[in-house]
mmCIF file of C-alpha atoms in Angstrom:
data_model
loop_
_atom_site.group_PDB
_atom_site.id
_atom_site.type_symbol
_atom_site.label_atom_id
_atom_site.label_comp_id
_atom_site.label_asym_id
_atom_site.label_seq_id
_atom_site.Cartn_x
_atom_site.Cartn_y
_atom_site.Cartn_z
ATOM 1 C CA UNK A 1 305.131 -14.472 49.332
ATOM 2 C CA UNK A 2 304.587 -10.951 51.053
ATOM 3 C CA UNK A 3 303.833 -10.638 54.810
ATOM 4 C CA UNK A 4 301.463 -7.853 55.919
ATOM 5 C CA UNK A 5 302.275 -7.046 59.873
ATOM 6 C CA UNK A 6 299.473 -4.675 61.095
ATOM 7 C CA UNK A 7 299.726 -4.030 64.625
ATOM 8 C CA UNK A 8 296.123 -4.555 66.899
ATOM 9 C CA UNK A 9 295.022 -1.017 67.666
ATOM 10 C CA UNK A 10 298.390 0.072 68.629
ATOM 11 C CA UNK A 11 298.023 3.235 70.620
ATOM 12 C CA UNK A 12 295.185 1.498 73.055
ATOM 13 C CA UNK A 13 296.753 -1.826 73.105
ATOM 14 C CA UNK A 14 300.160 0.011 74.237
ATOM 15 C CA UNK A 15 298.116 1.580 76.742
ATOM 16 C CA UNK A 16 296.584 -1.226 77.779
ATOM 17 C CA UNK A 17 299.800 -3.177 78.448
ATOM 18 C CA UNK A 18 301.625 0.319 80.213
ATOM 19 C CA UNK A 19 298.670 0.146 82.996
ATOM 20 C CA UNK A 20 297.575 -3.643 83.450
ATOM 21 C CA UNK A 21 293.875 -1.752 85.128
ATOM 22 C CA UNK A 22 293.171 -0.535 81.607
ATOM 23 C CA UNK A 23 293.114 -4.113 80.830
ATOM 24 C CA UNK A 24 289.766 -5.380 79.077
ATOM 25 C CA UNK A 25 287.883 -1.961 79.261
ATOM 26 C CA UNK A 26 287.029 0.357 76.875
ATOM 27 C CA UNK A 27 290.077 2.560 76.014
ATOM 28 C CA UNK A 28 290.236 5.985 74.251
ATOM 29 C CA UNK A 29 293.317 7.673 73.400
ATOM 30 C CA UNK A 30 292.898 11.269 72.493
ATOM 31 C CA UNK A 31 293.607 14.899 73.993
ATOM 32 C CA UNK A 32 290.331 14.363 76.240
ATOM 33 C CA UNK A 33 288.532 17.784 75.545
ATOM 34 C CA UNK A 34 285.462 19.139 73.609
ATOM 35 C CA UNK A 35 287.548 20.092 70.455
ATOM 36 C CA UNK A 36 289.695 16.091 71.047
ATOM 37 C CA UNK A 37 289.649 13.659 68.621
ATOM 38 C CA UNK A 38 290.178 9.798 68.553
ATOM 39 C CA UNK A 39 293.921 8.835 67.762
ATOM 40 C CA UNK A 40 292.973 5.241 68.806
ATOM 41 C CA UNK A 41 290.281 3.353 70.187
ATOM 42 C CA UNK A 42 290.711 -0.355 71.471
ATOM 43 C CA UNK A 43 288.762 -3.224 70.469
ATOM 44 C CA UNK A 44 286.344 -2.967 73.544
ATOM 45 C CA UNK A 45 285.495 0.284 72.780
ATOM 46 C CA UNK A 46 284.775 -0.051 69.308
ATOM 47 C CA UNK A 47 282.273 -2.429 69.861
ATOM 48 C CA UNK A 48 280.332 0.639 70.804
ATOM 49 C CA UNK A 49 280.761 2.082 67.646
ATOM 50 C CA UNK A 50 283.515 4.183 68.736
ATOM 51 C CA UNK A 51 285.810 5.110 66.006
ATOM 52 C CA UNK A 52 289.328 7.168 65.108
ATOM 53 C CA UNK A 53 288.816 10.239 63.464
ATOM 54 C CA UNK A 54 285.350 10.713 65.737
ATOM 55 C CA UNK A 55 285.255 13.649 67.809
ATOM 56 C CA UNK A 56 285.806 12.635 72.048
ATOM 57 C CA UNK A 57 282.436 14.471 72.602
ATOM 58 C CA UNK A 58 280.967 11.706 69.635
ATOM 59 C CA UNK A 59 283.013 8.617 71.064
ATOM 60 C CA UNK A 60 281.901 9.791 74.589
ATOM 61 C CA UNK A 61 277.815 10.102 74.457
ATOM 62 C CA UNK A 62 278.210 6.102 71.831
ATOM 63 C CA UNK A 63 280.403 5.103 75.542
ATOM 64 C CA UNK A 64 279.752 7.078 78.370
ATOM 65 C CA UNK A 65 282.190 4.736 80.457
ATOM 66 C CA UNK A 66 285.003 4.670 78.224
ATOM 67 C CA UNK A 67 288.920 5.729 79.977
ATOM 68 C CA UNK A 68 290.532 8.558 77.548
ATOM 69 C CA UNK A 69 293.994 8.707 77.896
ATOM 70 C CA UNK A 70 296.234 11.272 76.100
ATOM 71 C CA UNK A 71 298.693 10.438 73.651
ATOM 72 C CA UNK A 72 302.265 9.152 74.213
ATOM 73 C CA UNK A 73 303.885 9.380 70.868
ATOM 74 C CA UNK A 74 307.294 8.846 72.204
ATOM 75 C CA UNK A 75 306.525 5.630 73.877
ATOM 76 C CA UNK A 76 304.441 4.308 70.849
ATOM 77 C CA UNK A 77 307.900 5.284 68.615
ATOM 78 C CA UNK A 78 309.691 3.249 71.327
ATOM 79 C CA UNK A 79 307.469 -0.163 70.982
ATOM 80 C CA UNK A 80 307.353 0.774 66.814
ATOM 81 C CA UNK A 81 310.841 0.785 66.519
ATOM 82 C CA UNK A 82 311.009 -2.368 68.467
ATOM 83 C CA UNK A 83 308.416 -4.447 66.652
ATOM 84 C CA UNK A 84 310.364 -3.309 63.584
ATOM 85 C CA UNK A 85 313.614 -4.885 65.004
ATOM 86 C CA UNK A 86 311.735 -7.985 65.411
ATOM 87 C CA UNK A 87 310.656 -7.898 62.006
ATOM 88 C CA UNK A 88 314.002 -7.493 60.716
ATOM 89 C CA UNK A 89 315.375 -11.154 61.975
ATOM 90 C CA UNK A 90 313.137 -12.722 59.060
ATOM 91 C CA UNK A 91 313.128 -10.940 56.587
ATOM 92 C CA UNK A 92 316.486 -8.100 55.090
ATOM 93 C CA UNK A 93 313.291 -6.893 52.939
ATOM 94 C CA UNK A 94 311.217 -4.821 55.164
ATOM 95 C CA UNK A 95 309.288 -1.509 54.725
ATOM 96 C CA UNK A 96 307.578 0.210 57.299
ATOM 97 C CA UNK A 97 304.860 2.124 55.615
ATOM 98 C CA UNK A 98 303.137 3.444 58.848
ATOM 99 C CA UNK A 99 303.995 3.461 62.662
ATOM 100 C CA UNK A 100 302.439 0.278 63.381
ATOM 101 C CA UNK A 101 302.497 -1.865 59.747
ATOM 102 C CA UNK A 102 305.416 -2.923 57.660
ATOM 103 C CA UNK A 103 305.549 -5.140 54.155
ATOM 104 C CA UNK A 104 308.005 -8.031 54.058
ATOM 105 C CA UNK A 105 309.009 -10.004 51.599
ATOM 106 C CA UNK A 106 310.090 -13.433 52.198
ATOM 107 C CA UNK A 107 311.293 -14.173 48.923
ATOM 108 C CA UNK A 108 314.546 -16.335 49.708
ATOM 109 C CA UNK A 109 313.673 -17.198 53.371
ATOM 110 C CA UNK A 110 311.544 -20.105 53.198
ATOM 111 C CA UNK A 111 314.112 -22.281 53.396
ATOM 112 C CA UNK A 112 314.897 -20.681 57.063
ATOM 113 C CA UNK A 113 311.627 -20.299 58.116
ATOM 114 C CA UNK A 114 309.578 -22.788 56.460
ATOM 115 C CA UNK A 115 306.074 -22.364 54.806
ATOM 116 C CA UNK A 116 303.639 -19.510 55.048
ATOM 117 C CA UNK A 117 301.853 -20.880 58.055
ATOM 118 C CA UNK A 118 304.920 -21.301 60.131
ATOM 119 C CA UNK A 119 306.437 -17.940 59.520
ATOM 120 C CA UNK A 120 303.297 -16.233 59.987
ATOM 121 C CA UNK A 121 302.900 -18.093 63.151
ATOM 122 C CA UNK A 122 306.495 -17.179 64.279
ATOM 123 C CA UNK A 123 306.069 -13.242 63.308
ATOM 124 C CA UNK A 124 303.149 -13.216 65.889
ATOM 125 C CA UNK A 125 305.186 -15.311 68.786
ATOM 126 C CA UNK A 126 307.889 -13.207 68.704
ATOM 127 C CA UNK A 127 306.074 -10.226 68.820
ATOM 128 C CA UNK A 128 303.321 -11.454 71.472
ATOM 129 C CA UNK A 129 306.563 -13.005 73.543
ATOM 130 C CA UNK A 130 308.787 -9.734 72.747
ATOM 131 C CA UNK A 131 306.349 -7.032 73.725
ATOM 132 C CA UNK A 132 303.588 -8.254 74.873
ATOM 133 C CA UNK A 133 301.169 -7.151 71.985
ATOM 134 C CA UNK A 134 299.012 -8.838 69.396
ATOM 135 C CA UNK A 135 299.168 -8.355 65.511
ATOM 136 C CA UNK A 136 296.953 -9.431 63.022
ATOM 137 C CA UNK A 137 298.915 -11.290 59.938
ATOM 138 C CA UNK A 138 298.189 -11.736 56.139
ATOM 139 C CA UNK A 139 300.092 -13.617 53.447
ATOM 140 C CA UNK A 140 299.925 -13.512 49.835
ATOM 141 C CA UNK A 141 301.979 -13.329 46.504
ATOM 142 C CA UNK A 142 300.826 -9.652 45.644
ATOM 143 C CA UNK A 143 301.254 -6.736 48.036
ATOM 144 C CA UNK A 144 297.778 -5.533 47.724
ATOM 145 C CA UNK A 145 296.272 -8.766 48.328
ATOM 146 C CA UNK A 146 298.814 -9.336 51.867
ATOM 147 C CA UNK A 147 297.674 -5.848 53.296
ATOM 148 C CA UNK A 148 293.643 -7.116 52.634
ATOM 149 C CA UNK A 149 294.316 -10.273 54.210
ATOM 150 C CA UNK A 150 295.800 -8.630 57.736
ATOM 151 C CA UNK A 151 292.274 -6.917 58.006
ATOM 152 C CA UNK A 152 290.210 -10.049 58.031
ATOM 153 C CA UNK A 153 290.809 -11.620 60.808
ATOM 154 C CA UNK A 154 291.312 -8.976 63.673
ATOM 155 C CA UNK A 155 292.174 -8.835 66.082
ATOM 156 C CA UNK A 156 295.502 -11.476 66.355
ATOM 157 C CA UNK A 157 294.629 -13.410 63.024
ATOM 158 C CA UNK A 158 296.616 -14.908 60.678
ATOM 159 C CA UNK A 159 294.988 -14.942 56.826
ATOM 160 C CA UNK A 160 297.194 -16.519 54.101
ATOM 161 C CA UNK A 161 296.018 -16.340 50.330
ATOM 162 C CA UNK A 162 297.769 -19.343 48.389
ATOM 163 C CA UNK A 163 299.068 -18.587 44.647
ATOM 164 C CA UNK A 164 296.388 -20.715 43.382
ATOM 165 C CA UNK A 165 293.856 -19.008 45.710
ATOM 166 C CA UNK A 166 294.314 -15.703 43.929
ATOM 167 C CA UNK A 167 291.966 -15.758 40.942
ATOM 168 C CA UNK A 168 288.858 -16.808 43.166
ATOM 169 C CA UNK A 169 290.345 -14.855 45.708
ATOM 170 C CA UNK A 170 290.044 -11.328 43.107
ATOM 171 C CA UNK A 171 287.139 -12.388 41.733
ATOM 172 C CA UNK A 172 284.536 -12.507 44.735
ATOM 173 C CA UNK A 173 286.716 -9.768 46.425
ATOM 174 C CA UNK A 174 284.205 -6.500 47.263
ATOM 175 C CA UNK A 175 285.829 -3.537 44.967
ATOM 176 C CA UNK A 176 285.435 -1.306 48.606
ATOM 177 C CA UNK A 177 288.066 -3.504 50.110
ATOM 178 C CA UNK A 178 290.775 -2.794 47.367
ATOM 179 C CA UNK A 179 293.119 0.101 48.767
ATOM 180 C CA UNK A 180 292.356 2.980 47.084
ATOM 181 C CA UNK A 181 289.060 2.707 46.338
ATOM 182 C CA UNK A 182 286.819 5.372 48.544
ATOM 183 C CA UNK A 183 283.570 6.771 48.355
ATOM 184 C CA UNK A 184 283.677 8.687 45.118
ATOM 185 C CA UNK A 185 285.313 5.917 42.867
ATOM 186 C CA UNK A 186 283.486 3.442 44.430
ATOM 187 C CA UNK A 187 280.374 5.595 43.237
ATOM 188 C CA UNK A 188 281.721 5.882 39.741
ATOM 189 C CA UNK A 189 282.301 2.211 39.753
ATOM 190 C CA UNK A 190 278.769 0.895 40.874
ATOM 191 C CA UNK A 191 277.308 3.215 37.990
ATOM 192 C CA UNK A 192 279.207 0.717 35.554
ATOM 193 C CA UNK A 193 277.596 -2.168 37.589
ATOM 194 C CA UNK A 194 281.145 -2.976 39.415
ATOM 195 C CA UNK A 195 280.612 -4.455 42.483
ATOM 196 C CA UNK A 196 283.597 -7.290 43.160
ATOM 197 C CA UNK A 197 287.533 -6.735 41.773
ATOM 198 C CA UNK A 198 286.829 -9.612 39.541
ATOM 199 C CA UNK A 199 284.093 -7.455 37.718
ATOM 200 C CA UNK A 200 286.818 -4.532 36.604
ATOM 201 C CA UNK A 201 287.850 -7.344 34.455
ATOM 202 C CA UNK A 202 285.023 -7.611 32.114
ATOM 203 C CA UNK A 203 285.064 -3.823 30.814
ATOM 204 C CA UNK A 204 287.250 -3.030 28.057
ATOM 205 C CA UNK A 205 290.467 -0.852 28.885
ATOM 206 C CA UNK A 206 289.331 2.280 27.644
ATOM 207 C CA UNK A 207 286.259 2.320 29.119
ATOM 208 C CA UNK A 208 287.787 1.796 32.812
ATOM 209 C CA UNK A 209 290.235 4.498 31.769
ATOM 210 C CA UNK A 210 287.849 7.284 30.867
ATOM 211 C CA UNK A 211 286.071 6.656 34.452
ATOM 212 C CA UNK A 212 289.151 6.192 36.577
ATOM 213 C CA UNK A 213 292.568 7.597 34.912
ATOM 214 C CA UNK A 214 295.580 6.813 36.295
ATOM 215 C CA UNK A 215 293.878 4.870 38.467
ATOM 216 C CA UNK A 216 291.884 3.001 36.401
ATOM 217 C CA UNK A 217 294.754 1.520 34.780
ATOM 218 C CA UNK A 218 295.903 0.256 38.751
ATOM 219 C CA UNK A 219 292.728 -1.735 38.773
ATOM 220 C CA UNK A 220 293.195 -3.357 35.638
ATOM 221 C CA UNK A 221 296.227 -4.466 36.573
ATOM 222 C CA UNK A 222 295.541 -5.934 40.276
ATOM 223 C CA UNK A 223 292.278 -7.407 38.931
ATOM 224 C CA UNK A 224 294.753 -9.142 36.772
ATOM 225 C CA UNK A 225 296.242 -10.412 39.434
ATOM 226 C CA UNK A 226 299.293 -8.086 38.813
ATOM 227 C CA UNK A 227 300.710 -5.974 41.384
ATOM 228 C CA UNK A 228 303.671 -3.943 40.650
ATOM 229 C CA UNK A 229 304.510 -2.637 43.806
ATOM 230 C CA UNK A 230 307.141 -4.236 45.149
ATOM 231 C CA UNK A 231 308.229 -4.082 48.595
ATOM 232 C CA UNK A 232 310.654 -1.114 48.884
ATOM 233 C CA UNK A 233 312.699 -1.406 52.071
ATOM 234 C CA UNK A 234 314.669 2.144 53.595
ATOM 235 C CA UNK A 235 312.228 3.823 51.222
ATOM 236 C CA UNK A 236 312.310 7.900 51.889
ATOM 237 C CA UNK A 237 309.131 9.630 53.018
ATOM 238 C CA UNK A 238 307.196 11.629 50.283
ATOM 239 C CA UNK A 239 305.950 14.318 52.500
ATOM 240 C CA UNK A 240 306.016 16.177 55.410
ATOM 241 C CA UNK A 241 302.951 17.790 57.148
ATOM 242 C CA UNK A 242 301.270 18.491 60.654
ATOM 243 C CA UNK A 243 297.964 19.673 61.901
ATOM 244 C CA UNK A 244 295.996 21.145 64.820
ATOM 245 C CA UNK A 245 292.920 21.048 66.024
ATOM 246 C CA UNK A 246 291.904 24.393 67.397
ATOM 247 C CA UNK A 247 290.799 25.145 70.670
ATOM 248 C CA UNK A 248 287.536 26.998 69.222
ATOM 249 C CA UNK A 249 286.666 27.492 65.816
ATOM 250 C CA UNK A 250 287.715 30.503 64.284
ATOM 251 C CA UNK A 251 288.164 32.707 61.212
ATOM 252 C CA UNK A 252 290.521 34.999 63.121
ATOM 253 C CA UNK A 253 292.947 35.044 60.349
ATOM 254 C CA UNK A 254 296.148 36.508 62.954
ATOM 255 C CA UNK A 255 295.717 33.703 65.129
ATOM 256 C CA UNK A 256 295.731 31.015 62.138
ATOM 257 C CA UNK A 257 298.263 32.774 60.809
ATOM 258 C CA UNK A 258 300.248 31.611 64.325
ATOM 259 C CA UNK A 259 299.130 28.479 63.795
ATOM 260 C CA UNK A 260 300.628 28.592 60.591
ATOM 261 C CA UNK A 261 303.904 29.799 61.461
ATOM 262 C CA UNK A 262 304.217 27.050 64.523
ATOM 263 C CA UNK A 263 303.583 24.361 62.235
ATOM 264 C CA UNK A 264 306.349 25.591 59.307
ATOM 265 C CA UNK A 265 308.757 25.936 62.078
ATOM 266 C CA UNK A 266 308.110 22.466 62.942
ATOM 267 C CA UNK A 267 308.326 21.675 59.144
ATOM 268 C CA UNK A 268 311.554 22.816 58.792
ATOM 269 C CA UNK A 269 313.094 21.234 61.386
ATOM 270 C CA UNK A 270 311.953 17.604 60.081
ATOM 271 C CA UNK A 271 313.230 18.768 56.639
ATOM 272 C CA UNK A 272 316.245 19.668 58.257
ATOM 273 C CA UNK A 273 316.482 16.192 59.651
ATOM 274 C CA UNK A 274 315.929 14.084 56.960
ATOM 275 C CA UNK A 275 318.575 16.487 54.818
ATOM 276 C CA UNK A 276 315.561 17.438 52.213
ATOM 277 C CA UNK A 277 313.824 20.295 50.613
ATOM 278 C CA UNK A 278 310.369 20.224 49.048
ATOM 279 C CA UNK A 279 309.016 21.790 46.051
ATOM 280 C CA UNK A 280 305.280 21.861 47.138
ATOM 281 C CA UNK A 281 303.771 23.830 50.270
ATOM 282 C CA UNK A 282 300.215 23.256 50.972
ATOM 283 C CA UNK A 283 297.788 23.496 53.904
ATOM 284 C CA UNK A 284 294.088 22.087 54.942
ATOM 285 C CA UNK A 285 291.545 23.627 56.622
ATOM 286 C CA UNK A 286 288.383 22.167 58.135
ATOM 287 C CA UNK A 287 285.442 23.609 58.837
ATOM 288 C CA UNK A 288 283.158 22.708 62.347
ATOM 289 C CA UNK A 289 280.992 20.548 59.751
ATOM 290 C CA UNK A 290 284.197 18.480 59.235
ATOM 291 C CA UNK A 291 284.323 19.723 55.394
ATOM 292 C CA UNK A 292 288.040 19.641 54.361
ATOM 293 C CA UNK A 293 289.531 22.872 52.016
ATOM 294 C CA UNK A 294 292.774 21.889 50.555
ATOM 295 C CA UNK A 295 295.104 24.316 48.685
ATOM 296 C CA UNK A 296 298.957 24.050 47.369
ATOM 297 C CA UNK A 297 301.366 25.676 44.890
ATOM 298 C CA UNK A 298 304.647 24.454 43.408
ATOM 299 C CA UNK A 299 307.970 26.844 44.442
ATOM 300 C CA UNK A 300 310.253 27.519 41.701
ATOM 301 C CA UNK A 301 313.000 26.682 43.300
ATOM 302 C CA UNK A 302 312.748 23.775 46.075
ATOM 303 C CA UNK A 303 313.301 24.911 50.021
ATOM 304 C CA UNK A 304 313.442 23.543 54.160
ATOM 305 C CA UNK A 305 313.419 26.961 55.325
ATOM 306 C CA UNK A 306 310.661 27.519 57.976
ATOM 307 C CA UNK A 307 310.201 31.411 56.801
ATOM 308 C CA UNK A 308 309.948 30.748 53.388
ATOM 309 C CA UNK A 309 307.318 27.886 54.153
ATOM 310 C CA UNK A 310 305.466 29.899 56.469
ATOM 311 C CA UNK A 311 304.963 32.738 53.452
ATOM 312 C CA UNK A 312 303.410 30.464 51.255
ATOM 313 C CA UNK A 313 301.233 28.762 53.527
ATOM 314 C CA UNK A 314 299.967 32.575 54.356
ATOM 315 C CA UNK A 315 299.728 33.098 50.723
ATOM 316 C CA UNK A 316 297.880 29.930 49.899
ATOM 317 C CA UNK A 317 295.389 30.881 53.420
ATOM 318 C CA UNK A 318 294.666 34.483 51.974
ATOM 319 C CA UNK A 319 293.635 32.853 48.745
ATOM 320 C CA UNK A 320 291.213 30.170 50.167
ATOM 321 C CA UNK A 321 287.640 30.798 50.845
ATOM 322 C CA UNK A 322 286.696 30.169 54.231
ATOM 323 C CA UNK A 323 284.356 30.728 57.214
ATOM 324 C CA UNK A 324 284.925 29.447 60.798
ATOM 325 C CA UNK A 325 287.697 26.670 61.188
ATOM 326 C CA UNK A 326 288.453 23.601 63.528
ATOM 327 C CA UNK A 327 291.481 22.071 61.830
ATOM 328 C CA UNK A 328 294.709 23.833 60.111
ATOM 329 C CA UNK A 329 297.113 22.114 59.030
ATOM 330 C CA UNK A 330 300.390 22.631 56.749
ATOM 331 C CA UNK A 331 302.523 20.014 54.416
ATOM 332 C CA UNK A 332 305.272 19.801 51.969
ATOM 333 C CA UNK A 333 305.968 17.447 49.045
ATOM 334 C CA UNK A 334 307.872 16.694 46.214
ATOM 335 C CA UNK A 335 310.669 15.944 48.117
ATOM 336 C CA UNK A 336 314.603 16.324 46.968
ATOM 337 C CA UNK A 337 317.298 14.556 49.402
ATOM 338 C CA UNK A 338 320.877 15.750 49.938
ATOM 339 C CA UNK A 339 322.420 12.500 49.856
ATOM 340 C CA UNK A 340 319.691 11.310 46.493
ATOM 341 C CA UNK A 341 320.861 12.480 43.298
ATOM 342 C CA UNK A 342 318.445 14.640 40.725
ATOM 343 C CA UNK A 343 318.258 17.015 38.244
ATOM 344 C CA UNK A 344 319.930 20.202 39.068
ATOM 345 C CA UNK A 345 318.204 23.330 38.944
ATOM 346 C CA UNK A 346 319.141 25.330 34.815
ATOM 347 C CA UNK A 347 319.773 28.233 36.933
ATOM 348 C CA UNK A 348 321.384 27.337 40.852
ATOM 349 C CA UNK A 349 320.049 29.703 43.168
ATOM 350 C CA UNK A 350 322.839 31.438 45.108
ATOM 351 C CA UNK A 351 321.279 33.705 47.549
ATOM 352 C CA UNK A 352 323.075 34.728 51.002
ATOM 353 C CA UNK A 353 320.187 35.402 52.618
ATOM 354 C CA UNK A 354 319.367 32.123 52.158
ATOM 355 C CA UNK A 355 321.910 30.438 53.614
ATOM 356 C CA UNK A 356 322.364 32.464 56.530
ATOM 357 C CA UNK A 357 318.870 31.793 57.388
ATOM 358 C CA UNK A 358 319.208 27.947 56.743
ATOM 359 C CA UNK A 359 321.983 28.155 59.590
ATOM 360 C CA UNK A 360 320.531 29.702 61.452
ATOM 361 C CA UNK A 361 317.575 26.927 62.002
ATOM 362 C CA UNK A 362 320.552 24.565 61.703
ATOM 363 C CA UNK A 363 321.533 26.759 65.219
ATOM 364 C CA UNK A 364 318.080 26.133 67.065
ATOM 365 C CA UNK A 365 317.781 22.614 65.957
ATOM 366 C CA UNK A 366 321.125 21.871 67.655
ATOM 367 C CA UNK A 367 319.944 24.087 70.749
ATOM 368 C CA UNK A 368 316.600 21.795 70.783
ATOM 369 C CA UNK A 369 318.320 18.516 70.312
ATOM 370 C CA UNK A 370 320.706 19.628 73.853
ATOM 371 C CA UNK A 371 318.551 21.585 75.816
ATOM 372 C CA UNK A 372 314.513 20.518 74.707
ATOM 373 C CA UNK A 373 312.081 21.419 71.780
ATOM 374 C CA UNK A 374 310.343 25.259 72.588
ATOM 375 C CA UNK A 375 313.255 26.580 74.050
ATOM 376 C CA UNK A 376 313.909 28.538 71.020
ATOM 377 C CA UNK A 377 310.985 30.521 68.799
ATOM 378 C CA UNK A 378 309.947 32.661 67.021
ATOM 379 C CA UNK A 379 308.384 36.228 69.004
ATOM 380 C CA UNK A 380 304.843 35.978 67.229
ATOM 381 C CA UNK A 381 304.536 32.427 69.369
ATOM 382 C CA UNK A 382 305.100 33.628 72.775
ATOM 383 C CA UNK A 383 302.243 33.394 75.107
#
C-alpha cells in the first residue's frame, strides 16, 4: 500500500500555531500589497472563496476581514523538514515531492505497524502530537490513486482505497480528479464523451493516442488500474526556477532585464548547491491579464554559471513578444549531477574562462553562506 501525507494548508496552519490569536480566523499569507499574491490561505478563509494563486487585492474585497501575514519560508522549511523526520520512522521509502507532501510506501512494514487504518491513524498522531498540525491521509495500492484519496477528506481525514476497491473505485472516478488532467485535456476528453477514468477504458488505444500522446498512453494505463510510478525516495530535483512579481507592470525591458539577472544569480547558486548543471534555460512572463508567455532553448553544452544563464534568458526575452508585464520569472532543466553518472559530452569543453568564472561564484557562495545572502552582487543590482 502507498501513503499520501498532504499537509492541511501548511503556510496558514503554521501561522496559525506560531501566534495562538490567529487561531480560528481567516488567515492570508502573502506579501500584503496591491501587486501580492496568495501563497496560502487557511481553511476559514477559503470558505470565502479565497484562493492561492488569487491576487491579495481579489482575496481581500471576497474577505474584507481576513489577517495577511507575509511569508516565512525559513520557518515553514523548519516544520517541513520535521514532519519529514516523522515520516521517516515508518517507512525507509519516502519521497518528498513538495514542501508539505511526501509518498511512502509501506511495502514490508505492516507487520510493524499493522493494517492500513492503524498506520494511517498513527502518521496523523505523531504529527498532530509532534508539531501540533493536522494532515489529511490517503491509502491505496497505486500512487495516483493514494495522492486522490488525501484530497477527499480535508481537512485532517484519513481515506483508504482497499485492493478490491480499485476497479469501482476507477470506474466512477471524475476524469478532472486524475493528476494531470487540466482544462485543455479535459476539453479534448469530454468531446469523446469521457467523463469518469473508467470511461478511457472503452476507446480503443489508438484512438486515445491520437487525442492525448504521451499522455494518452498514462491514462490507459491508470484506468487499468496500472500505475508505474513507483515511489522514488532521495529522488534529485528536475529543475530549478524562481519568479517575481513586479512592483508595477512594465515593458521597460532594462529593468526586466535586472530582474533577469537577480534571478540567474540566484539560479546559479542553487545549481551550485546541488553540484548540477542544466541544459535548458527558460523564462515566463505574465501579462496584467494573468496570460502566461513561456519561452526556452537547449545549450549545447550544459552550464551553473549565473552569466551564462543570465545571457540566454536575455536572449530568449528579446525574442518573445510582449506588452506590459506583472510576473518574470527564469528556470533551468535537464539537469546533469556531479556525483550521477551520464553521457559525456563527444567534444569536452575546456574553456578557462569558464572555470575561473565558476570559482568565482564558488567565492560569493562561500562569502553568503558566512556572512548573509546580498552581501555580494553584481553592480547592475545596486539600488
Amino acid at each position: 500500500m502507498i501513503v499520501h501525507v498532504d499537509m492541511d494548508a501548511f503556510y496558514a496552519s503554521v501561522e496559525q500555531l506560531d501566534n495562538p490569536e490567529l487561531k480560528g480566523q481567516c488567515v492570508i499569507v502573502g506579501r500584503p500589497s496591491s501587486r501580492g499574491v496568495v501563497s496560502a490561505a487557511s481553511y476559514e478563509v477559503r470558505a470565502y472563496g479565497v484562493r492561492s494563486a488569487m491576487s491579495i487585492v481579489m482575496a481581500r474585497r471576497l474577505c474584507p476581514d481576513a489577517v495577511c501575514v507575509p511569508p516565512r519560508m525559513e520557518r515553514y522549511k523548519a516544520v517541513s523538514k520535521q514532519v519529514m523526520q516523522i515520516l521517516s520512522a515508518f517507512s525507509p521509502l519516502i519521497e518528498q515531492v513538495s514542501i508539505d507532501e511526501a509518498f511512502l510506501d509501506m511495502h514490508g512494514c505492516e507487520g510493524l505497524f499493522g493494517t492500513p487504518q492503524e498506520y494511517g491513524t498513527a502518521i496523523k498522531a505523531s504529527i498532530q502530537r509532534e508539531t501540533g498540525l493536522s494532515c489529511s491521509v490517503g491509502i491505496a495500492p497505486l500512487r495516483f490513486l493514494a495522492k486522490i484519496a488525501s484530497d477527499m477528506d480535508k481537512p485532517d481525514g484519513l481515506t483508504i482505497i482497499d485492493p478490491d476497491q480499485v476497479n469501482t473505485f476507477i470506474d466512477t472516478l471524475s476524469i478532472e480528479r486524475v493528476p494531470g488532467v487540466g482544462g485543455v485535456t479535459r476539453k479534448q476528453l469530454a468531446l469523446l464523451g469521457i467523463e469518469t477514468l473508467g470511461d478511457v477504458q472503452r476507446f480503443p488505444d489508438d484512438t486515445i493516442f491520437k487525442k492525448l500522446g504521451k499522455f494518452g498512453k498514462r491514462l490507459k494505463e491508470l484506468a487499468s488500474g496500472n500505475d508505474t510510478v513507483t515511489v522514488a525516495p532521495h529522488s534529485l530535483p528536475k529543475s530549478v526556477s524562481t519568479e517575481t512579481t513586479l512592483e508595477t507592470d512594465t515593458d521597460d525591458e532594462a529593468a526586466l532585464k535586472r530582474h533577469l539577472l537577480r534571478q540567474a544569480e540566484e539560479i546559479g547558486t542553487e545549481l551550485r548547491k546541488i553540484d548540477a548543471t542544466a541544459r535548458v534555460v527558460m523564462i515566463k512572463l505574465k501579462s496584467p491579464a494573468f496570460k502566461t508567455i513561456t519561452r526556452q532553448t537547449t545549450l549545447e553544452a550544459p552550464t551553473r554559471l549565473s552569466r551564462e544563464i543570465y545571457h540566454q534568458a536575455v536572449r530568449l526575452l528579446k525574442k518573445a513578444s510582449y506588452g506590459k508585464i506583472r510576473l518574470i520569472g527564469t528556470g533551468v532543466s535537464g539537469l546533469l549531477f556531479d556525483n550521477v553518472s551520464h553521457q559525456l559530452e563527444l567534444f569536452q569543453k575546456n574553456d578557462k574562462e569558464e572555470q575561473q568564472w565558476d570559482r568565482v561564484g564558488a567565492s560569493i557562495d562561500a562569502i553568503t553562506g558566512r556572512f548573509g545572502k546580498g552581501l555580494v552582487k553584481k553592480g547592475t543590482l545596486l539600488e
